[in-house]
Structure formats: C-alpha cells, structure tokens
PDB file of C-alpha atoms in Angstrom:
ATOM      1  CA  MET A   1      77.288  94.200  89.224  1.00 51.00           C
ATOM      2  CA  THR A   2      78.397  97.937  88.385  1.00 60.00           C
ATOM      3  CA  ASP A   3      76.690  97.866  84.905  1.00 88.00           C
ATOM      4  CA  ARG A   4      73.529 100.264  84.232  1.00 94.00           C
ATOM      5  CA  PRO A   5      70.409  98.036  84.713  1.00 96.00           C
ATOM      6  CA  HIS A   6      68.267  97.544  81.686  1.00 97.00           C
ATOM      7  CA  HIS A   7      65.128  97.303  83.862  1.00 98.00           C
ATOM      8  CA  TYR A   8      63.713  98.596  87.362  1.00 98.00           C
ATOM      9  CA  LEU A   9      61.208  97.598  89.799  1.00 98.00           C
ATOM     10  CA  ASP A  10      59.925  99.463  92.759  1.00 98.00           C
ATOM     11  CA  ILE A  11      58.169  96.816  94.936  1.00 98.00           C
ATOM     12  CA  THR A  12      58.451  98.889  98.331  1.00 97.00           C
ATOM     13  CA  GLY A  13      54.925  99.035  98.798  1.00 95.00           C
ATOM     14  CA  ASP A  14      54.036  95.705  98.162  1.00 96.00           C
ATOM     15  CA  VAL A  15      54.050  92.328 100.071  1.00 92.00           C
ATOM     16  CA  CYS A  16      55.021  88.867  99.634  1.00 89.00           C
ATOM     17  CA  PRO A  17      53.998  86.714  97.285  1.00 93.00           C
ATOM     18  CA  ILE A  18      53.148  90.035  95.097  1.00 96.00           C
ATOM     19  CA  THR A  19      56.753  91.148  95.260  1.00 97.00           C
ATOM     20  CA  PHE A  20      58.075  87.598  93.805  1.00 96.00           C
ATOM     21  CA  VAL A  21      55.272  87.732  91.008  1.00 97.00           C
ATOM     22  CA  LYS A  22      56.427  91.063  89.845  1.00 98.00           C
ATOM     23  CA  THR A  23      59.630  90.192  89.970  1.00 98.00           C
ATOM     24  CA  LYS A  24      59.065  86.875  88.032  1.00 97.00           C
ATOM     25  CA  LEU A  25      56.952  88.694  85.528  1.00 98.00           C
ATOM     26  CA  LEU A  26      59.806  91.128  84.954  1.00 98.00           C
ATOM     27  CA  ILE A  27      62.527  88.455  84.979  1.00 98.00           C
ATOM     28  CA  GLU A  28      60.284  86.372  81.973  1.00 98.00           C
ATOM     29  CA  LYS A  29      60.099  89.763  79.946  1.00 97.00           C
ATOM     30  CA  ALA A  30      63.727  90.662  79.999  1.00 98.00           C
ATOM     31  CA  ASN A  31      66.643  89.215  77.572  1.00 97.00           C
ATOM     32  CA  PRO A  32      69.176  86.714  78.730  1.00 98.00           C
ATOM     33  CA  GLY A  33      71.960  88.328  80.551  1.00 97.00           C
ATOM     34  CA  ASP A  34      70.053  91.686  81.282  1.00 97.00           C
ATOM     35  CA  LEU A  35      70.379  93.426  84.323  1.00 98.00           C
ATOM     36  CA  ILE A  36      67.400  94.181  86.550  1.00 98.00           C
ATOM     37  CA  GLU A  37      67.396  96.592  89.685  1.00 98.00           C
ATOM     38  CA  ILE A  38      64.790  96.001  92.415  1.00 98.00           C
ATOM     39  CA  ARG A  39      63.920  98.445  95.024  1.00 98.00           C
ATOM     40  CA  LEU A  40      62.777  96.452  98.022  1.00 97.00           C
ATOM     41  CA  ALA A  41      61.808  97.198 101.971  1.00 97.00           C
ATOM     42  CA  GLU A  42      62.839  95.140 104.883  1.00 96.00           C
ATOM     43  CA  GLY A  43      61.068  92.188 106.240  1.00 95.00           C
ATOM     44  CA  GLU A  44      59.793  89.320 104.337  1.00 94.00           C
ATOM     45  CA  THR A  45      60.554  90.280 100.869  1.00 95.00           C
ATOM     46  CA  LEU A  46      64.271  91.075 101.867  1.00 95.00           C
ATOM     47  CA  GLU A  47      64.846  87.826 103.367  1.00 94.00           C
ATOM     48  CA  ASN A  48      62.669  85.361 100.776  1.00 95.00           C
ATOM     49  CA  LEU A  49      63.441  87.465  97.247  1.00 96.00           C
ATOM     50  CA  PRO A  50      66.821  87.058  96.241  1.00 97.00           C
ATOM     51  CA  ARG A  51      66.561  83.407  97.570  1.00 96.00           C
ATOM     52  CA  SER A  52      63.683  82.605  95.249  1.00 96.00           C
ATOM     53  CA  VAL A  53      65.606  84.175  92.594  1.00 97.00           C
ATOM     54  CA  ARG A  54      68.980  82.148  92.688  1.00 97.00           C
ATOM     55  CA  GLU A  55      66.716  79.094  93.161  1.00 97.00           C
ATOM     56  CA  GLU A  56      65.247  80.268  89.447  1.00 96.00           C
ATOM     57  CA  GLY A  57      68.942  80.518  88.518  1.00 97.00           C
ATOM     58  CA  HIS A  58      69.875  83.951  87.980  1.00 98.00           C
ATOM     59  CA  ALA A  59      72.505  85.743  89.971  1.00 98.00           C
ATOM     60  CA  VAL A  60      71.827  87.722  92.824  1.00 98.00           C
ATOM     61  CA  SER A  61      73.804  90.673  94.384  1.00 96.00           C
ATOM     62  CA  ASP A  62      73.733  91.297  97.915  1.00 96.00           C
ATOM     63  CA  PRO A  63      71.272  93.911  98.978  1.00 97.00           C
ATOM     64  CA  VAL A  64      72.545  97.194  99.448  1.00 97.00           C
ATOM     65  CA  PHE A  65      71.048  99.611 102.299  1.00 98.00           C
ATOM     66  CA  GLU A  66      69.589 103.064 100.492  1.00 97.00           C
ATOM     67  CA  GLY A  67      68.018 104.622 103.570  1.00 97.00           C
ATOM     68  CA  ARG A  68      64.838 105.018 105.343  1.00 97.00           C
ATOM     69  CA  ASP A  69      61.319 105.784 103.758  1.00 95.00           C
ATOM     70  CA  GLY A  70      59.059 108.118 105.499  1.00 93.00           C
ATOM     71  CA  ALA A  71      57.790 105.539 107.727  1.00 93.00           C
ATOM     72  CA  GLY A  72      61.065 104.898 109.260  1.00 95.00           C
ATOM     73  CA  ARG A  73      61.338 101.435 107.350  1.00 95.00           C
ATOM     74  CA  SER A  74      64.492 100.683 105.748  1.00 97.00           C
ATOM     75  CA  LEU A  75      65.061 100.311 101.736  1.00 98.00           C
ATOM     76  CA  TYR A  76      67.403  98.233 100.061  1.00 98.00           C
ATOM     77  CA  ARG A  77      68.644  97.967  96.141  1.00 97.00           C
ATOM     78  CA  LEU A  78      68.698  94.388  94.533  1.00 97.00           C
ATOM     79  CA  ARG A  79      70.573  93.440  91.378  1.00 98.00           C
ATOM     80  CA  ILE A  80      69.680  90.208  89.372  1.00 98.00           C
ATOM     81  CA  ARG A  81      71.450  89.124  86.243  1.00 98.00           C
ATOM     82  CA  LYS A  82      69.104  87.271  83.736  1.00 98.00           C
ATOM     83  CA  ALA A  83      70.321  83.690  83.387  1.00 97.00           C
TER      84      ALA A  83
END
C-alpha cells in the first residue's frame, strides 16, 4: 500500500483495548476503499491490532518500523484499507 492515507490516527499513548476501540471507530467513519494509517507502539497493541482488524475483513499491511520515542519504545506504522 503506497497510496497517500485518507485518515490518520496516533495511538502510541494508548493501551488495549482503547487502541482497538479508537481504530474501529475511525474505520466505521471511513468510506470503503479508504486508506487509514495508524501509528502505534510496540507491545500488546502491535501484536493484537493487525489481527483484530483483519478479522473484521479489512486489508492490513505489515507494520513498518519508524524509530524509537523518547522512552525508547519502538514505534510502527500500520496501514489499513477499509473493505
């Protein structure tokens, strides 16, 4: 997925399950075919969010490493194409 995203969400400061809730709400507002970019941190969210979104029927890219934040956490970018 190399297109420019239609929607962007930064959930690096949130924890499960609010990360999924915020993501799901954004997906619900998006139009079919829209590209959504999510910025997230390592840990439970990185492990669970891609799987949960795929189970909802949407296309999900592999997470892309972006770097580390001031606390040393690894940050990633995830792209979702709404079904």
